[in-house]
PDB file of C-alpha atoms in Angstrom:
ATOM      1  CA  UNK A1041       9.354  40.028 -10.749  1.00 39.00           C
ATOM      2  CA  UNK A1042       8.067  36.961 -12.554  1.00 40.00           C
ATOM      3  CA  UNK A1043       9.834  33.804 -11.314  1.00 47.00           C
ATOM      4  CA  UNK A1044      10.734  32.353 -14.727  1.00 46.00           C
ATOM      5  CA  UNK A1045      13.000  35.261 -15.693  1.00 43.00           C
ATOM      6  CA  UNK A1046      16.164  33.149 -15.914  1.00 47.00           C
ATOM      7  CA  UNK A1047      14.667  30.844 -18.541  1.00 53.00           C
ATOM      8  CA  UNK A1048      13.492  33.601 -20.883  1.00 56.00           C
ATOM      9  CA  UNK A1049      15.238  35.609 -23.555  1.00 72.00           C
ATOM     10  CA  UNK A1050      13.409  38.771 -22.457  1.00 79.00           C
ATOM     11  CA  UNK A1051      12.923  39.649 -18.772  1.00 85.00           C
ATOM     12  CA  UNK A1052       9.245  39.797 -17.779  1.00 87.00           C
ATOM     13  CA  UNK A1053       7.686  41.938 -15.081  1.00 92.00           C
ATOM     14  CA  UNK A1054       4.257  41.935 -13.521  1.00 92.00           C
ATOM     15  CA  UNK A1055       2.462  44.829 -15.160  1.00 93.00           C
ATOM     16  CA  UNK A1056      -1.322  44.989 -15.523  1.00 92.00           C
ATOM     17  CA  UNK A1057      -2.331  47.015 -18.566  1.00 93.00           C
ATOM     18  CA  UNK A1058      -5.495  46.800 -20.612  1.00 94.00           C
ATOM     19  CA  UNK A1059      -5.238  44.751 -23.765  1.00 95.00           C
ATOM     20  CA  UNK A1060      -7.546  43.636 -26.529  1.00 95.00           C
ATOM     21  CA  UNK A1061      -6.719  40.242 -28.036  1.00 94.00           C
ATOM     22  CA  UNK A1062      -8.465  39.499 -31.326  1.00 93.00           C
ATOM     23  CA  UNK A1063      -8.251  36.272 -33.322  1.00 89.00           C
ATOM     24  CA  UNK A1064      -6.809  37.178 -36.705  1.00 82.00           C
ATOM     25  CA  UNK A1065      -9.367  37.022 -39.484  1.00 80.00           C
ATOM     26  CA  UNK A1066     -12.230  36.477 -37.020  1.00 80.00           C
ATOM     27  CA  UNK A1067     -13.853  39.348 -35.179  1.00 77.00           C
ATOM     28  CA  UNK A1068     -13.795  37.475 -31.864  1.00 80.00           C
ATOM     29  CA  UNK A1069     -12.016  39.574 -29.287  1.00 88.00           C
ATOM     30  CA  UNK A1070     -11.191  39.458 -25.603  1.00 91.00           C
ATOM     31  CA  UNK A1071     -10.702  42.534 -23.415  1.00 93.00           C
ATOM     32  CA  UNK A1072      -8.498  41.730 -20.440  1.00 93.00           C
ATOM     33  CA  UNK A1073      -5.382  42.831 -18.546  1.00 92.00           C
ATOM     34  CA  UNK A1074      -1.852  41.610 -18.966  1.00 93.00           C
ATOM     35  CA  UNK A1075      -0.414  39.519 -16.152  1.00 92.00           C
ATOM     36  CA  UNK A1076       3.168  40.200 -17.156  1.00 94.00           C
ATOM     37  CA  UNK A1077       4.972  41.843 -20.038  1.00 95.00           C
ATOM     38  CA  UNK A1078       8.338  41.824 -21.787  1.00 94.00           C
ATOM     39  CA  UNK A1079       9.760  43.123 -25.042  1.00 94.00           C
ATOM     40  CA  UNK A1080       9.086  39.666 -26.484  1.00 95.00           C
ATOM     41  CA  UNK A1081       5.486  39.164 -25.428  1.00 96.00           C
ATOM     42  CA  UNK A1082       2.804  39.092 -22.777  1.00 96.00           C
ATOM     43  CA  UNK A1083       0.816  36.725 -20.605  1.00 95.00           C
ATOM     44  CA  UNK A1084      -2.944  37.237 -20.268  1.00 95.00           C
ATOM     45  CA  UNK A1085      -5.900  35.351 -18.789  1.00 92.00           C
ATOM     46  CA  UNK A1086      -8.813  34.972 -21.200  1.00 92.00           C
ATOM     47  CA  UNK A1087     -12.133  33.155 -21.105  1.00 90.00           C
ATOM     48  CA  UNK A1088     -11.681  30.998 -24.203  1.00 90.00           C
ATOM     49  CA  UNK A1089      -8.892  28.666 -25.221  1.00 93.00           C
ATOM     50  CA  UNK A1090      -6.896  29.817 -28.215  1.00 93.00           C
ATOM     51  CA  UNK A1091      -4.867  27.250 -30.106  1.00 94.00           C
ATOM     52  CA  UNK A1092      -1.065  27.065 -30.100  1.00 96.00           C
ATOM     53  CA  UNK A1093       0.528  29.041 -32.920  1.00 96.00           C
ATOM     54  CA  UNK A1094      -2.752  30.844 -33.641  1.00 95.00           C
ATOM     55  CA  UNK A1095      -2.279  34.383 -34.979  1.00 95.00           C
ATOM     56  CA  UNK A1096      -3.818  37.243 -33.001  1.00 96.00           C
ATOM     57  CA  UNK A1097      -3.989  41.015 -33.209  1.00 95.00           C
ATOM     58  CA  UNK A1098      -3.185  43.021 -30.085  1.00 96.00           C
ATOM     59  CA  UNK A1099      -4.031  46.528 -28.891  1.00 96.00           C
ATOM     60  CA  UNK A1100      -2.445  47.530 -25.578  1.00 96.00           C
ATOM     61  CA  UNK A1101      -2.769  50.573 -23.358  1.00 96.00           C
ATOM     62  CA  UNK A1102       0.618  50.760 -21.620  1.00 95.00           C
ATOM     63  CA  UNK A1103      -0.642  53.466 -19.220  1.00 93.00           C
ATOM     64  CA  UNK A1104       2.350  55.654 -20.108  1.00 91.00           C
ATOM     65  CA  UNK A1105       0.458  58.528 -21.793  1.00 91.00           C
ATOM     66  CA  UNK A1106       1.416  57.203 -25.226  1.00 93.00           C
ATOM     67  CA  UNK A1107      -0.896  55.933 -27.957  1.00 96.00           C
ATOM     68  CA  UNK A1108      -2.226  52.380 -27.991  1.00 96.00           C
ATOM     69  CA  UNK A1109       0.339  49.795 -29.044  1.00 97.00           C
ATOM     70  CA  UNK A1110      -0.962  47.779 -31.992  1.00 97.00           C
ATOM     71  CA  UNK A1111       0.842  44.672 -33.200  1.00 97.00           C
ATOM     72  CA  UNK A1112       0.344  41.038 -34.102  1.00 97.00           C
ATOM     73  CA  UNK A1113       1.182  38.049 -31.965  1.00 97.00           C
ATOM     74  CA  UNK A1114       1.360  34.273 -31.901  1.00 97.00           C
ATOM     75  CA  UNK A1115      -0.040  32.064 -29.140  1.00 96.00           C
ATOM     76  CA  UNK A1116       2.926  30.154 -27.690  1.00 96.00           C
ATOM     77  CA  UNK A1117       1.447  28.502 -24.594  1.00 95.00           C
ATOM     78  CA  UNK A1118      -1.964  27.965 -22.957  1.00 96.00           C
ATOM     79  CA  UNK A1119      -2.747  26.713 -19.425  1.00 95.00           C
ATOM     80  CA  UNK A1120      -6.296  25.956 -18.241  1.00 93.00           C
ATOM     81  CA  UNK A1121      -6.999  27.554 -14.826  1.00 89.00           C
ATOM     82  CA  UNK A1122      -9.618  27.529 -12.091  1.00 82.00           C
ATOM     83  CA  UNK A1123      -9.619  29.041  -8.615  1.00 75.00           C
ATOM     84  CA  UNK A1124     -10.670  27.416  -5.333  1.00 75.00           C
ATOM     85  CA  UNK A1125     -13.158  30.262  -4.835  1.00 77.00           C
ATOM     86  CA  UNK A1126     -14.832  29.628  -8.210  1.00 77.00           C
ATOM     87  CA  UNK A1127     -14.027  26.046  -9.291  1.00 75.00           C
ATOM     88  CA  UNK A1128     -16.588  26.121 -12.115  1.00 81.00           C
ATOM     89  CA  UNK A1129     -15.125  29.301 -13.628  1.00 84.00           C
ATOM     90  CA  UNK A1130     -12.492  28.340 -16.184  1.00 90.00           C
ATOM     91  CA  UNK A1131     -10.019  30.718 -17.758  1.00 91.00           C
ATOM     92  CA  UNK A1132      -6.886  30.195 -19.803  1.00 94.00           C
ATOM     93  CA  UNK A1133      -3.520  31.734 -18.987  1.00 94.00           C
ATOM     94  CA  UNK A1134      -2.167  32.462 -22.439  1.00 96.00           C
ATOM     95  CA  UNK A1135       1.316  33.423 -23.597  1.00 96.00           C
ATOM     96  CA  UNK A1136       1.528  35.630 -26.665  1.00 97.00           C
ATOM     97  CA  UNK A1137       4.765  36.336 -28.518  1.00 96.00           C
ATOM     98  CA  UNK A1138       4.907  39.680 -30.329  1.00 97.00           C
ATOM     99  CA  UNK A1139       5.542  39.169 -34.051  1.00 95.00           C
ATOM    100  CA  UNK A1140       5.802  42.729 -35.381  1.00 95.00           C
ATOM    101  CA  UNK A1141       6.191  45.107 -32.447  1.00 96.00           C
ATOM    102  CA  UNK A1142       7.398  48.460 -33.780  1.00 97.00           C
ATOM    103  CA  UNK A1143      10.818  49.610 -32.499  1.00 97.00           C
ATOM    104  CA  UNK A1144       9.291  52.709 -30.869  1.00 97.00           C
ATOM    105  CA  UNK A1145       6.771  50.539 -29.015  1.00 97.00           C
ATOM    106  CA  UNK A1146       9.452  48.029 -28.055  1.00 96.00           C
ATOM    107  CA  UNK A1147      11.386  50.938 -26.529  1.00 96.00           C
ATOM    108  CA  UNK A1148       8.293  51.931 -24.508  1.00 96.00           C
ATOM    109  CA  UNK A1149       7.836  48.384 -23.216  1.00 96.00           C
ATOM    110  CA  UNK A1150      11.561  48.134 -22.421  1.00 95.00           C
ATOM    111  CA  UNK A1151      11.420  51.389 -20.419  1.00 94.00           C
ATOM    112  CA  UNK A1152       8.583  49.971 -18.309  1.00 94.00           C
ATOM    113  CA  UNK A1153      10.385  46.658 -17.787  1.00 93.00           C
ATOM    114  CA  UNK A1154      13.662  48.356 -16.820  1.00 92.00           C
ATOM    115  CA  UNK A1155      11.915  50.738 -14.402  1.00 92.00           C
ATOM    116  CA  UNK A1156      10.057  47.919 -12.656  1.00 91.00           C
ATOM    117  CA  UNK A1157      13.146  45.686 -12.485  1.00 88.00           C
ATOM    118  CA  UNK A1158      15.023  48.485 -10.687  1.00 88.00           C
ATOM    119  CA  UNK A1159      12.179  48.760  -8.165  1.00 85.00           C
ATOM    120  CA  UNK A1160      12.313  45.038  -7.313  1.00 70.00           C
TER     121      UNK A1160
END
């Protein structure tokens, strides 16, 4: 389980699922995987820095046989990252808060989170 769970309103779990992050109003998109997920949002690593409070559109494949989850989000934190193996490769760990996640999709995310928390 993600270490910062006690400081968050929604518990987060490590769960890699495919996601498309698209800047709202601009057809610039990033295809990546989530690092962790909760009913309140996700963390992803992307190649370009997005600005705090920037609006994005999300499409997620939760790998649960259901349809893609489509919702909007807001960038709430960004951390520049490199790795010792590739010090010149820069990515940005990015936190996205869901802003209009449908109740049915929230229930799907919650089921995944609860299942993984029980396994920990």
